[in-house]
Amino acid sequence: MPKQKTHKGMKKRFKVTASGKIKHKSAYRGHILSSKSPKRKRGLRNDNVIDGTMAAIIRMGLAPGG
């Protein structure tokens, strides 16, 4: 049987914290920033936490054994 591998796309986008939560960067921060308000851009600076079903799916993709 071949080894199960970490999903490389998920590895680049998500991080598991020490307590097991899933962190990711905010979207809409890449370009066309002149049309976004400073308040909106400040809010997008922070990392977001994912919970629920999506977190479980991401955690499985990040686990090197499945």
PDB file of N, CA and C in Angstrom:
ATOM      1  N   MET A   1       0.837  -1.197   0.000  1.00  0.00           N
ATOM      2  CA  MET A   1       0.000   0.000   0.000  1.00  0.00           C
ATOM      3  C   MET A   1       0.879   1.257   0.000  1.00  0.00           C
ATOM      4  N   PRO A   2       0.529   2.228  -0.828  1.00  0.00           N
ATOM      5  CA  PRO A   2       1.277   3.494  -0.773  1.00  0.00           C
ATOM      6  C   PRO A   2       0.920   4.298   0.475  1.00  0.00           C
ATOM      7  N   LYS A   3       1.823   5.191   0.823  1.00  0.00           N
ATOM      8  CA  LYS A   3       1.582   6.041   1.982  1.00  0.00           C
ATOM      9  C   LYS A   3       0.494   7.059   1.687  1.00  0.00           C
ATOM     10  N   GLN A   4      -0.237   7.463   2.730  1.00  0.00           N
ATOM     11  CA  GLN A   4      -1.169   8.571   2.595  1.00  0.00           C
ATOM     12  C   GLN A   4      -0.386   9.853   2.820  1.00  0.00           C
ATOM     13  N   LYS A   5      -0.625  10.828   1.968  1.00  0.00           N
ATOM     14  CA  LYS A   5       0.188  12.040   2.007  1.00  0.00           C
ATOM     15  C   LYS A   5      -0.611  13.246   2.490  1.00  0.00           C
ATOM     16  N   THR A   6       0.113  14.201   3.020  1.00  0.00           N
ATOM     17  CA  THR A   6      -0.474  15.480   3.401  1.00  0.00           C
ATOM     18  C   THR A   6      -0.940  16.193   2.143  1.00  0.00           C
ATOM     19  N   HIS A   7      -2.117  16.837   2.210  1.00  0.00           N
ATOM     20  CA  HIS A   7      -2.620  17.612   1.079  1.00  0.00           C
ATOM     21  C   HIS A   7      -1.831  18.913   1.011  1.00  0.00           C
ATOM     22  N   LYS A   8      -1.001  19.059  -0.025  1.00  0.00           N
ATOM     23  CA  LYS A   8      -0.051  20.180  -0.090  1.00  0.00           C
ATOM     24  C   LYS A   8      -0.752  21.528  -0.206  1.00  0.00           C
ATOM     25  N   GLY A   9      -1.916  21.577  -0.876  1.00  0.00           N
ATOM     26  CA  GLY A   9      -2.664  22.828  -0.979  1.00  0.00           C
ATOM     27  C   GLY A   9      -3.152  23.286   0.383  1.00  0.00           C
ATOM     28  N   MET A  10      -3.607  22.341   1.198  1.00  0.00           N
ATOM     29  CA  MET A  10      -4.067  22.672   2.551  1.00  0.00           C
ATOM     30  C   MET A  10      -2.897  23.082   3.436  1.00  0.00           C
ATOM     31  N   LYS A  11      -1.766  22.427   3.247  1.00  0.00           N
ATOM     32  CA  LYS A  11      -0.584  22.731   4.050  1.00  0.00           C
ATOM     33  C   LYS A  11      -0.155  24.183   3.877  1.00  0.00           C
ATOM     34  N   LYS A  12      -0.309  24.706   2.643  1.00  0.00           N
ATOM     35  CA  LYS A  12       0.088  26.078   2.355  1.00  0.00           C
ATOM     36  C   LYS A  12      -0.900  27.099   2.913  1.00  0.00           C
ATOM     37  N   ARG A  13      -2.163  26.700   3.104  1.00  0.00           N
ATOM     38  CA  ARG A  13      -3.209  27.655   3.448  1.00  0.00           C
ATOM     39  C   ARG A  13      -3.658  27.626   4.904  1.00  0.00           C
ATOM     40  N   PHE A  14      -3.448  26.505   5.584  1.00  0.00           N
ATOM     41  CA  PHE A  14      -3.975  26.350   6.939  1.00  0.00           C
ATOM     42  C   PHE A  14      -2.879  25.963   7.907  1.00  0.00           C
ATOM     43  N   LYS A  15      -3.107  26.286   9.202  1.00  0.00           N
ATOM     44  CA  LYS A  15      -2.164  25.927  10.252  1.00  0.00           C
ATOM     45  C   LYS A  15      -2.973  25.422  11.442  1.00  0.00           C
ATOM     46  N   VAL A  16      -2.516  24.322  12.047  1.00  0.00           N
ATOM     47  CA  VAL A  16      -3.171  23.800  13.237  1.00  0.00           C
ATOM     48  C   VAL A  16      -2.452  24.377  14.451  1.00  0.00           C
ATOM     49  N   THR A  17      -3.208  24.995  15.351  1.00  0.00           N
ATOM     50  CA  THR A  17      -2.619  25.582  16.551  1.00  0.00           C
ATOM     51  C   THR A  17      -2.347  24.483  17.572  1.00  0.00           C
ATOM     52  N   ALA A  18      -1.679  24.839  18.660  1.00  0.00           N
ATOM     53  CA  ALA A  18      -1.348  23.865  19.704  1.00  0.00           C
ATOM     54  C   ALA A  18      -2.598  23.271  20.338  1.00  0.00           C
ATOM     55  N   SER A  19      -3.669  24.055  20.392  1.00  0.00           N
ATOM     56  CA  SER A  19      -4.917  23.551  20.986  1.00  0.00           C
ATOM     57  C   SER A  19      -5.786  22.816  19.971  1.00  0.00           C
ATOM     58  N   GLY A  20      -5.312  22.712  18.718  1.00  0.00           N
ATOM     59  CA  GLY A  20      -6.037  21.928  17.710  1.00  0.00           C
ATOM     60  C   GLY A  20      -6.972  22.730  16.829  1.00  0.00           C
ATOM     61  N   LYS A  21      -6.981  24.058  16.986  1.00  0.00           N
ATOM     62  CA  LYS A  21      -7.827  24.887  16.129  1.00  0.00           C
ATOM     63  C   LYS A  21      -7.149  25.078  14.770  1.00  0.00           C
ATOM     64  N   ILE A  22      -7.944  25.411  13.753  1.00  0.00           N
ATOM     65  CA  ILE A  22      -7.428  25.619  12.401  1.00  0.00           C
ATOM     66  C   ILE A  22      -7.436  27.119  12.107  1.00  0.00           C
ATOM     67  N   LYS A  23      -6.261  27.662  11.733  1.00  0.00           N
ATOM     68  CA  LYS A  23      -6.140  29.081  11.398  1.00  0.00           C
ATOM     69  C   LYS A  23      -5.913  29.229   9.905  1.00  0.00           C
ATOM     70  N   HIS A  24      -6.410  30.353   9.336  1.00  0.00           N
ATOM     71  CA  HIS A  24      -6.125  30.674   7.941  1.00  0.00           C
ATOM     72  C   HIS A  24      -6.139  32.185   7.764  1.00  0.00           C
ATOM     73  N   LYS A  25      -5.508  32.649   6.705  1.00  0.00           N
ATOM     74  CA  LYS A  25      -5.470  34.082   6.410  1.00  0.00           C
ATOM     75  C   LYS A  25      -6.776  34.510   5.767  1.00  0.00           C
ATOM     76  N   SER A  26      -7.136  35.773   5.964  1.00  0.00           N
ATOM     77  CA  SER A  26      -8.348  36.312   5.370  1.00  0.00           C
ATOM     78  C   SER A  26      -8.204  36.448   3.866  1.00  0.00           C
ATOM     79  N   ALA A  27      -9.300  36.228   3.162  1.00  0.00           N
ATOM     80  CA  ALA A  27      -9.332  36.444   1.723  1.00  0.00           C
ATOM     81  C   ALA A  27      -9.547  37.935   1.446  1.00  0.00           C
ATOM     82  N   TYR A  28      -9.490  38.330   0.195  1.00  0.00           N
ATOM     83  CA  TYR A  28      -9.738  39.713  -0.259  1.00  0.00           C
ATOM     84  C   TYR A  28      -8.676  40.692   0.218  1.00  0.00           C
ATOM     85  N   ARG A  29      -7.452  40.226   0.398  1.00  0.00           N
ATOM     86  CA  ARG A  29      -6.378  41.094   0.880  1.00  0.00           C
ATOM     87  C   ARG A  29      -5.239  41.153  -0.140  1.00  0.00           C
ATOM     88  N   GLY A  30      -5.430  40.567  -1.313  1.00  0.00           N
ATOM     89  CA  GLY A  30      -4.350  40.427  -2.278  1.00  0.00           C
ATOM     90  C   GLY A  30      -4.131  41.611  -3.182  1.00  0.00           C
ATOM     91  N   HIS A  31      -5.211  42.183  -3.708  1.00  0.00           N
ATOM     92  CA  HIS A  31      -5.049  43.277  -4.671  1.00  0.00           C
ATOM     93  C   HIS A  31      -6.315  44.124  -4.682  1.00  0.00           C
ATOM     94  N   ILE A  32      -6.295  45.203  -5.449  1.00  0.00           N
ATOM     95  CA  ILE A  32      -7.379  46.204  -5.498  1.00  0.00           C
ATOM     96  C   ILE A  32      -7.711  46.689  -4.089  1.00  0.00           C
ATOM     97  N   LEU A  33      -6.663  47.078  -3.359  1.00  0.00           N
ATOM     98  CA  LEU A  33      -6.854  47.509  -1.981  1.00  0.00           C
ATOM     99  C   LEU A  33      -7.278  48.974  -1.887  1.00  0.00           C
ATOM    100  N   SER A  34      -7.106  49.714  -2.980  1.00  0.00           N
ATOM    101  CA  SER A  34      -7.458  51.140  -2.944  1.00  0.00           C
ATOM    102  C   SER A  34      -8.958  51.353  -2.790  1.00  0.00           C
ATOM    103  N   SER A  35      -9.758  50.400  -3.241  1.00  0.00           N
ATOM    104  CA  SER A  35     -11.218  50.550  -3.146  1.00  0.00           C
ATOM    105  C   SER A  35     -11.772  50.053  -1.818  1.00  0.00           C
ATOM    106  N   LYS A  36     -10.915  49.476  -0.976  1.00  0.00           N
ATOM    107  CA  LYS A  36     -11.363  48.974   0.316  1.00  0.00           C
ATOM    108  C   LYS A  36     -11.016  49.987   1.401  1.00  0.00           C
ATOM    109  N   SER A  37     -11.904  50.133   2.373  1.00  0.00           N
ATOM    110  CA  SER A  37     -11.697  51.114   3.427  1.00  0.00           C
ATOM    111  C   SER A  37     -10.591  50.636   4.381  1.00  0.00           C
ATOM    112  N   PRO A  38      -9.925  51.600   5.043  1.00  0.00           N
ATOM    113  CA  PRO A  38      -8.887  51.225   6.006  1.00  0.00           C
ATOM    114  C   PRO A  38      -9.420  50.314   7.113  1.00  0.00           C
ATOM    115  N   LYS A  39     -10.651  50.549   7.543  1.00  0.00           N
ATOM    116  CA  LYS A  39     -11.257  49.720   8.589  1.00  0.00           C
ATOM    117  C   LYS A  39     -11.399  48.272   8.114  1.00  0.00           C
ATOM    118  N   ARG A  40     -11.821  48.120   6.873  1.00  0.00           N
ATOM    119  CA  ARG A  40     -11.984  46.779   6.301  1.00  0.00           C
ATOM    120  C   ARG A  40     -10.631  46.076   6.160  1.00  0.00           C
ATOM    121  N   LYS A  41      -9.623  46.820   5.716  1.00  0.00           N
ATOM    122  CA  LYS A  41      -8.296  46.235   5.536  1.00  0.00           C
ATOM    123  C   LYS A  41      -7.673  45.832   6.870  1.00  0.00           C
ATOM    124  N   ARG A  42      -7.900  46.627   7.915  1.00  0.00           N
ATOM    125  CA  ARG A  42      -7.417  46.280   9.258  1.00  0.00           C
ATOM    126  C   ARG A  42      -8.032  44.970   9.730  1.00  0.00           C
ATOM    127  N   GLY A  43      -9.308  44.818   9.459  1.00  0.00           N
ATOM    128  CA  GLY A  43     -10.001  43.587   9.854  1.00  0.00           C
ATOM    129  C   GLY A  43      -9.491  42.370   9.119  1.00  0.00           C
ATOM    130  N   LEU A  44      -9.076  42.570   7.867  1.00  0.00           N
ATOM    131  CA  LEU A  44      -8.591  41.455   7.056  1.00  0.00           C
ATOM    132  C   LEU A  44      -7.165  41.040   7.409  1.00  0.00           C
ATOM    133  N   ARG A  45      -6.468  41.860   8.206  1.00  0.00           N
ATOM    134  CA  ARG A  45      -5.097  41.534   8.596  1.00  0.00           C
ATOM    135  C   ARG A  45      -5.028  40.297   9.487  1.00  0.00           C
ATOM    136  N   ASN A  46      -6.049  40.119  10.319  1.00  0.00           N
ATOM    137  CA  ASN A  46      -6.013  39.067  11.329  1.00  0.00           C
ATOM    138  C   ASN A  46      -6.299  37.695  10.727  1.00  0.00           C
ATOM    139  N   ASP A  47      -5.737  36.664  11.354  1.00  0.00           N
ATOM    140  CA  ASP A  47      -6.042  35.295  10.963  1.00  0.00           C
ATOM    141  C   ASP A  47      -7.417  34.927  11.502  1.00  0.00           C
ATOM    142  N   ASN A  48      -8.113  34.066  10.768  1.00  0.00           N
ATOM    143  CA  ASN A  48      -9.424  33.593  11.190  1.00  0.00           C
ATOM    144  C   ASN A  48      -9.320  32.150  11.656  1.00  0.00           C
ATOM    145  N   VAL A  49     -10.265  31.747  12.500  1.00  0.00           N
ATOM    146  CA  VAL A  49     -10.309  30.380  13.006  1.00  0.00           C
ATOM    147  C   VAL A  49     -11.497  29.674  12.364  1.00  0.00           C
ATOM    148  N   ILE A  50     -11.267  28.441  11.905  1.00  0.00           N
ATOM    149  CA  ILE A  50     -12.314  27.630  11.297  1.00  0.00           C
ATOM    150  C   ILE A  50     -12.761  26.606  12.325  1.00  0.00           C
ATOM    151  N   ASP A  51     -14.082  26.388  12.421  1.00  0.00           N
ATOM    152  CA  ASP A  51     -14.574  25.373  13.346  1.00  0.00           C
ATOM    153  C   ASP A  51     -15.627  24.505  12.653  1.00  0.00           C
ATOM    154  N   GLY A  52     -16.063  23.502  13.338  1.00  0.00           N
ATOM    155  CA  GLY A  52     -17.127  22.642  12.821  1.00  0.00           C
ATOM    156  C   GLY A  52     -16.638  21.615  11.821  1.00  0.00           C
ATOM    157  N   THR A  53     -17.497  21.300  10.869  1.00  0.00           N
ATOM    158  CA  THR A  53     -17.237  20.236   9.900  1.00  0.00           C
ATOM    159  C   THR A  53     -16.038  20.550   9.023  1.00  0.00           C
ATOM    160  N   MET A  54     -15.916  21.802   8.590  1.00  0.00           N
ATOM    161  CA  MET A  54     -14.792  22.174   7.723  1.00  0.00           C
ATOM    162  C   MET A  54     -13.461  21.958   8.441  1.00  0.00           C
ATOM    163  N   ALA A  55     -13.410  22.257   9.731  1.00  0.00           N
ATOM    164  CA  ALA A  55     -12.179  22.070  10.496  1.00  0.00           C
ATOM    165  C   ALA A  55     -11.786  20.595  10.529  1.00  0.00           C
ATOM    166  N   ALA A  56     -12.763  19.723  10.666  1.00  0.00           N
ATOM    167  CA  ALA A  56     -12.475  18.284  10.703  1.00  0.00           C
ATOM    168  C   ALA A  56     -11.925  17.811   9.363  1.00  0.00           C
ATOM    169  N   ILE A  57     -12.490  18.311   8.267  1.00  0.00           N
ATOM    170  CA  ILE A  57     -12.031  17.932   6.924  1.00  0.00           C
ATOM    171  C   ILE A  57     -10.600  18.414   6.702  1.00  0.00           C
ATOM    172  N   ILE A  58     -10.326  19.642   7.111  1.00  0.00           N
ATOM    173  CA  ILE A  58      -8.985  20.214   6.941  1.00  0.00           C
ATOM    174  C   ILE A  58      -7.974  19.465   7.796  1.00  0.00           C
ATOM    175  N   ARG A  59      -8.372  19.125   9.024  1.00  0.00           N
ATOM    176  CA  ARG A  59      -7.480  18.398   9.924  1.00  0.00           C
ATOM    177  C   ARG A  59      -7.097  17.034   9.318  1.00  0.00           C
ATOM    178  N   MET A  60      -8.056  16.390   8.677  1.00  0.00           N
ATOM    179  CA  MET A  60      -7.768  15.110   8.011  1.00  0.00           C
ATOM    180  C   MET A  60      -6.786  15.283   6.865  1.00  0.00           C
ATOM    181  N   GLY A  61      -6.954  16.357   6.095  1.00  0.00           N
ATOM    182  CA  GLY A  61      -6.063  16.610   4.967  1.00  0.00           C
ATOM    183  C   GLY A  61      -4.648  16.953   5.389  1.00  0.00           C
ATOM    184  N   LEU A  62      -4.520  17.542   6.573  1.00  0.00           N
ATOM    185  CA  LEU A  62      -3.205  17.933   7.082  1.00  0.00           C
ATOM    186  C   LEU A  62      -2.485  16.803   7.805  1.00  0.00           C
ATOM    187  N   ALA A  63      -3.227  15.793   8.223  1.00  0.00           N
ATOM    188  CA  ALA A  63      -2.621  14.683   8.961  1.00  0.00           C
ATOM    189  C   ALA A  63      -1.830  13.807   7.991  1.00  0.00           C
ATOM    190  N   PRO A  64      -0.573  13.520   8.298  1.00  0.00           N
ATOM    191  CA  PRO A  64       0.244  12.740   7.361  1.00  0.00           C
ATOM    192  C   PRO A  64      -0.209  11.296   7.209  1.00  0.00           C
ATOM    193  N   GLY A  65      -1.040  10.789   8.139  1.00  0.00           N
ATOM    194  CA  GLY A  65      -1.489   9.411   8.041  1.00  0.00           C
ATOM    195  C   GLY A  65      -2.955   9.286   7.669  1.00  0.00           C
ATOM    196  N   GLY A  66      -3.634  10.408   7.404  1.00  0.00           N
ATOM    197  CA  GLY A  66      -5.042  10.325   7.056  1.00  0.00           C
ATOM    198  C   GLY A  66      -5.821  11.039   8.059  1.00  0.00           C
TER     199      GLY A  66
END
